[in-house]
Amino acid sequence: MDKLFSPITVGPFVLSHRVVLAPMTRLRTIQPCDIPSPMMAEFYGQRASNGGLVLIEGTSISLTARSYLGAASFFHDGQTDGWKAVADAVHAKGGRVFMQLIHGGRQSHVEMTGGEDPVAPSVVPFDGVALTKDGFVPASPHRALELAEIPGIIEDFRIAAQRAMDAGFDGVELHGANGYLVDQFIQDGTNKRDDAYGGPVEARVRFLREAVEALISVWGANRVGVRISPSGEWGGISDSDPEATFSHVAKVLHGYGIAYLHVIEPRVKGDDTLHDGHPPVASSYLRPHFSGPIIAAGGFDGESAHAIVNSGNADLVAFGRHFTSNPDLPYRIQNRLPLAPYVRAGFWGGDEKLYTDFPTYDGKHGR
C-alpha cells in the first residue's frame, strides 16, 4: 500500500492523499494595501487537488505585523474579495485550504509597520532584514512589548481568524516558526523577559497558548494547525535546549486537540541537502508528545516523503519549492514522473512569469 497516497483525517476533513502545499511567501499582492491578486487565486487553484490540503502563505494579521512589501495580509475589508477568490479556486478543485497567520515581530521595518518600531519579546541584537520599496534593507531597531500591549496582538490574531472564516477558508494555521513573533517568544535566545511571558519554558509558551486559544475561539480546535521550526536558524533564532523546549510545545498543543502540528525539519545549509546529510530529526522526538497528524516540511522529494510517512514520524509532507514548478506535484509523485526544476528567480515577487506559467505533466494548466 502506498501510504503517502492513502486517505487521512485532518480535523473534520478526510484527505485523499498526504502531499500538502506548503505556505510560501511569494510577494505577489497588489500594492498598496496588500490586495490578493487574481494571479494568486490562479496559482493556488492550479496546485489544488481533489482531497488535498493547501496552506496559504504567511498572512500578516495587522499593519504593524508586516515584514515584506508584497507579502500577504488580511486586516481590512478591501482584501476580502481577493481572499474569497483564493478559497474558491481551491474548493473548485475539491481541495481544502487553511490560511497561515503571522506576526513578523522584530523582522520588519518602519516602512512596513506604518512608522511603528518593530516589536519583540525582548531587545536582543539582530541583523536581519525586511523588504521595502528599496529592496531588502536592515530591519529597523525593535523594542520590547509592554505587558499591556500583548492582549491587543492576541486580539489581532482572533480578528484575522474570523476574517479567514468569513472569506470561506477551511481553517487557519498559526505561524510559530522561522523566527517570527510567536517563535521569538518560545525560544530563550530571543525571549529574555522576566514577567509571565518569559523565563521557564512554561512561561515562554504563554504567548503561543493565547494565540492558539484565540484561533480556537473562532474555529474550534479541529480547524487550527500550528507550524514550528525546532531546528530553525532563520531570523537569528536560537534556544539553549530546543529538544526540551519543542517537546514541551508539542505536549501543550496535543492538549488542545488541534488539527495538526506542522514541523519544519532541518534542511538547507547553503544548498539543497539535509544538514550534514542526515535525515529529518525533529518529528521523531516530537511524535511521542503529539498524537495528532504531523506534517513534515523541509527539502523533501518523493522518495524521502514516502520514507518519513512510512516511518510513522510524520503523517503528511508539505512541499514548497517543488510545488512552485510542478502544479500537479501529487500526480507526478504518485506516478513517479520527472519533476520540472524550480526556478529561484521567480520565488519572490514579479508577475505571472515563473509563477502561474508552469504546465502540468501533460502540458496543460490546472489538471
XYZ file of C-alpha atoms in Angstrom:
367
model
C 0.000 0.000 0.000
C 1.269 3.490 -0.896
C 0.800 5.241 2.436
C 1.631 8.704 1.041
C -1.436 8.360 -1.189
C -3.765 6.783 1.312
C -6.588 8.734 2.994
C -6.047 10.536 6.277
C -8.316 12.515 8.574
C -7.134 16.023 9.478
C -9.539 17.799 11.769
C -13.013 17.240 10.338
C -11.684 16.562 6.834
C -10.807 13.294 5.134
C -7.961 13.971 2.729
C -7.389 11.599 -0.157
C -3.592 11.931 -0.059
C -0.846 13.346 2.146
C 1.034 15.712 -0.171
C 0.491 19.241 1.147
C 1.187 22.588 -0.495
C 3.468 24.378 1.979
C 2.941 28.063 2.811
C 5.384 30.123 0.736
C 5.820 33.879 0.694
C 5.682 34.832 -2.998
C 5.260 38.633 -2.784
C 2.543 38.994 -5.391
C -0.181 41.027 -3.697
C -1.397 44.219 -5.358
C 0.103 47.365 -3.868
C -0.756 49.406 -1.987
C -2.914 47.686 0.622
C -1.738 44.067 0.070
C -4.740 43.101 -2.083
C -4.690 39.391 -3.049
C -4.199 39.364 -6.813
C -6.065 37.292 -9.415
C -2.819 35.508 -10.230
C -2.641 34.341 -6.611
C -6.045 32.710 -6.970
C -4.849 31.092 -10.201
C -1.636 29.870 -8.551
C -3.433 28.208 -5.654
C -6.159 26.816 -7.867
C -3.567 25.223 -10.141
C -1.923 23.483 -7.200
C -5.108 22.311 -5.510
C -6.199 18.720 -5.937
C -9.241 16.701 -5.052
C -8.913 15.801 -1.391
C -5.598 17.637 -0.986
C -4.592 20.252 1.580
C -3.369 23.719 0.594
C -1.685 26.014 3.130
C -1.732 29.684 2.201
C 1.403 31.787 2.569
C 2.059 33.685 5.810
C -0.661 36.333 6.107
C 0.030 39.272 8.401
C -2.652 39.980 10.976
C -2.207 43.752 11.159
C -0.371 46.682 9.619
C 2.283 46.526 12.322
C 2.735 42.762 11.823
C 4.023 43.127 8.242
C 7.609 42.335 7.214
C 7.854 42.250 3.422
C 6.465 44.504 0.719
C 4.151 42.472 -1.496
C 3.528 39.758 1.094
C 0.046 38.704 2.122
C -2.013 40.260 4.886
C -5.659 40.247 5.967
C -6.658 43.064 8.269
C -9.011 45.278 6.233
C -12.217 44.798 4.278
C -10.661 45.661 0.933
C -8.783 42.357 0.986
C -11.817 40.127 1.475
C -12.881 39.617 -2.143
C -9.353 38.663 -3.171
C -9.100 36.062 -0.427
C -12.546 34.710 -1.281
C -11.310 34.154 -4.830
C -8.330 32.177 -3.495
C -10.523 29.953 -1.309
C -12.996 29.449 -4.149
C -10.219 28.417 -6.545
C -9.016 25.690 -4.180
C -12.541 24.473 -3.463
C -13.319 24.319 -7.190
C -10.670 21.586 -7.456
C -12.019 19.694 -4.442
C -9.233 20.794 -2.097
C -9.141 22.098 1.459
C -7.421 25.367 2.305
C -6.019 26.786 5.556
C -4.664 30.326 5.899
C -1.396 30.732 7.774
C -1.487 33.735 10.124
C 1.705 35.565 11.075
C 3.148 38.455 13.029
C 6.678 39.292 11.901
C 7.828 40.722 15.218
C 11.318 42.172 15.007
C 11.734 41.014 11.400
C 10.352 44.254 9.998
C 10.984 47.878 9.102
C 9.168 51.093 9.929
C 8.171 51.452 6.267
C 6.166 48.240 6.608
C 4.600 48.972 10.001
C 3.146 52.412 9.385
C 6.061 54.079 11.132
C 5.877 51.988 14.321
C 9.031 50.376 15.688
C 9.031 46.589 15.181
C 8.259 44.702 18.382
C 9.653 41.600 20.034
C 9.535 39.881 23.421
C 12.879 41.476 24.291
C 15.531 43.686 22.767
C 18.259 41.333 21.558
C 20.882 42.240 18.917
C 19.525 41.369 15.471
C 20.959 41.866 11.995
C 18.004 40.592 9.961
C 16.312 42.224 7.005
C 12.929 43.395 5.813
C 11.676 44.122 2.296
C 10.631 47.662 1.417
C 10.314 49.688 -1.795
C 14.114 49.983 -1.648
C 14.555 46.209 -1.650
C 15.892 44.156 1.229
C 17.121 46.524 3.929
C 18.323 46.045 7.512
C 15.435 45.614 9.927
C 14.580 48.690 11.965
C 15.608 48.683 15.638
C 12.979 46.810 17.634
C 11.555 47.357 21.089
C 10.240 45.021 23.768
C 6.482 44.655 24.002
C 4.860 46.158 27.060
C 2.766 43.684 29.014
C -0.377 45.722 28.334
C 0.175 45.514 24.551
C 0.101 41.743 24.294
C -3.695 41.270 24.542
C -4.104 43.588 21.549
C -1.895 41.390 19.384
C -3.758 38.283 20.506
C -6.988 40.034 19.516
C -5.481 40.781 16.085
C -4.938 37.047 15.644
C -8.561 36.391 16.563
C -9.905 39.013 14.175
C -7.765 37.703 11.317
C -9.035 34.187 12.022
C -12.594 35.461 11.806
C -11.811 37.218 8.530
C -10.439 33.952 7.123
C -13.630 32.178 8.125
C -15.780 34.870 6.540
C -13.748 34.581 3.321
C -14.547 30.866 3.032
C -11.385 29.175 4.259
C -11.495 25.765 5.931
C -9.184 26.590 8.833
C -6.126 28.547 9.921
C -2.526 27.791 10.792
C -0.566 29.749 13.391
C 2.930 30.577 12.160
C 5.040 29.726 15.181
C 8.231 29.161 13.188
C 11.117 30.828 11.343
C 11.986 33.419 13.959
C 8.797 35.459 13.720
C 6.993 36.809 16.773
C 5.488 33.587 18.161
C 8.834 31.824 17.738
C 10.625 34.778 19.347
C 8.548 34.231 22.475
C 9.131 30.457 22.526
C 12.923 30.393 22.254
C 15.174 31.604 25.034
C 17.699 33.178 22.678
C 15.182 35.903 21.869
C 12.959 35.877 24.958
C 14.722 37.466 27.919
C 11.576 38.611 29.720
C 11.206 38.285 33.482
C 7.409 38.534 33.590
C 4.667 35.979 32.938
C 5.804 35.570 29.307
C 9.478 34.800 29.945
C 11.852 32.613 31.898
C 10.943 28.908 32.110
C 9.540 27.238 29.008
C 6.078 27.088 30.575
C 6.034 30.886 30.600
C 7.714 31.334 27.208
C 4.913 29.359 25.552
C 2.218 31.515 27.123
C 2.052 33.784 24.075
C 1.691 30.698 21.858
C -1.075 29.370 24.088
C -3.010 32.623 23.997
C -2.696 32.916 20.226
C -3.859 29.315 19.748
C -6.780 29.873 22.098
C -7.768 32.972 20.119
C -7.842 30.969 16.893
C -9.740 28.128 18.558
C -12.337 30.593 19.831
C -13.233 31.251 16.193
C -12.656 27.913 14.510
C -12.689 25.205 17.153
C -9.516 23.231 17.810
C -10.010 20.779 14.951
C -9.625 23.517 12.314
C -6.472 25.080 13.753
C -2.915 23.975 12.927
C 0.441 25.246 14.204
C 3.790 25.448 12.428
C 7.074 25.250 14.362
C 10.764 25.054 13.426
C 12.713 23.391 16.262
C 15.929 23.333 14.234
C 15.492 26.729 12.612
C 18.143 29.429 12.483
C 16.354 31.923 10.227
C 15.717 35.271 11.876
C 18.594 34.943 14.336
C 16.592 32.476 16.407
C 18.143 30.129 18.968
C 17.355 28.101 22.060
C 19.609 26.570 24.692
C 17.722 23.242 24.604
C 15.490 23.054 21.529
C 14.525 19.417 22.020
C 13.213 20.074 25.532
C 11.563 23.345 24.503
C 9.733 21.961 21.498
C 8.836 18.695 23.186
C 7.003 20.882 25.688
C 5.402 22.854 22.840
C 4.206 19.589 21.306
C 2.701 18.467 24.638
C 0.900 21.794 25.016
C -0.530 21.618 21.504
C -1.539 17.991 21.971
C -3.606 19.109 24.938
C -5.675 21.411 22.755
C -6.511 18.683 20.245
C -5.557 20.837 17.261
C -5.935 19.642 13.676
C -2.218 19.088 13.067
C 1.327 20.015 14.037
C 3.426 21.298 11.128
C 7.169 20.776 11.664
C 9.952 22.317 9.594
C 12.815 19.829 9.565
C 16.498 20.802 9.238
C 17.367 21.175 5.602
C 19.388 23.878 3.954
C 22.934 24.953 4.710
C 23.897 26.728 1.526
C 22.447 24.142 -0.835
C 19.549 21.736 -1.072
C 20.880 18.939 1.145
C 19.857 17.990 4.622
C 22.109 19.155 7.446
C 25.318 17.077 7.224
C 23.458 14.584 5.067
C 21.350 13.369 7.980
C 17.623 12.662 7.711
C 14.983 14.825 9.422
C 15.061 14.549 13.193
C 12.572 16.898 14.866
C 9.407 14.958 14.110
C 10.946 11.795 15.572
C 11.351 13.324 19.043
C 8.083 15.258 18.839
C 5.971 12.230 17.880
C 5.783 10.786 21.430
C 4.319 14.084 22.648
C 1.757 14.790 19.914
C -0.635 12.074 18.802
C -2.453 14.048 16.119
C -1.364 14.378 12.489
C 2.160 15.706 11.967
C 3.062 17.474 8.736
C 6.790 17.431 7.960
C 8.343 20.064 5.695
C 11.839 20.882 4.520
C 13.603 19.719 1.377
C 11.603 16.575 0.722
C 11.365 14.798 -2.596
C 9.116 11.874 -3.472
C 11.473 9.256 -2.062
C 12.105 10.971 1.274
C 8.410 11.851 1.616
C 7.473 8.208 1.287
C 10.173 7.291 3.799
C 9.133 9.658 6.578
C 5.442 8.785 6.231
C 6.215 5.065 6.210
C 8.389 5.528 9.313
C 5.434 6.936 11.247
C 7.325 10.047 12.332
C 5.086 12.159 10.109
C 1.684 11.623 8.557
C 1.794 14.179 5.745
C 4.571 16.017 3.887
C 4.479 19.657 2.809
C 6.322 20.668 -0.350
C 7.328 24.203 -1.245
C 9.910 24.660 -3.972
C 8.935 21.565 -5.972
C 5.325 22.744 -5.937
C 6.332 26.105 -7.443
C 7.277 24.469 -10.731
C 5.011 21.408 -10.631
C 1.363 22.406 -10.217
C 0.421 18.726 -10.421
C 3.042 17.593 -7.916
C 0.900 14.928 -6.176
C 0.131 13.336 -9.554
C 3.800 13.344 -10.529
C 4.969 11.857 -7.240
C 2.293 9.188 -7.213
C 3.133 8.150 -10.780
C 6.890 8.583 -10.339
C 7.089 11.101 -13.144
C 10.013 13.518 -13.518
C 9.729 16.879 -11.778
C 10.241 20.194 -13.526
C 13.134 22.079 -11.911
C 12.217 25.029 -9.728
C 13.496 28.482 -10.662
C 14.682 30.651 -7.787
C 14.408 33.818 -9.888
C 10.627 33.549 -9.674
C 10.306 32.807 -5.984
C 9.936 36.320 -4.576
C 7.940 38.906 -6.458
C 7.155 39.519 -10.088
C 4.206 38.726 -12.327
C 2.736 35.542 -13.774
C 6.085 34.518 -15.260
C 7.643 31.695 -13.266
C 4.525 31.713 -11.090
C 1.430 30.506 -12.932
C 3.014 29.549 -16.264
C 4.386 26.130 -15.301
C 2.457 23.385 -17.140
C 1.254 20.083 -15.762
C 2.932 16.915 -16.948
C 0.599 16.671 -19.939
C 1.477 20.234 -20.954
C -1.791 21.759 -19.789
C -2.670 24.064 -16.894
C -4.789 23.051 -13.946
C -5.052 19.261 -14.206
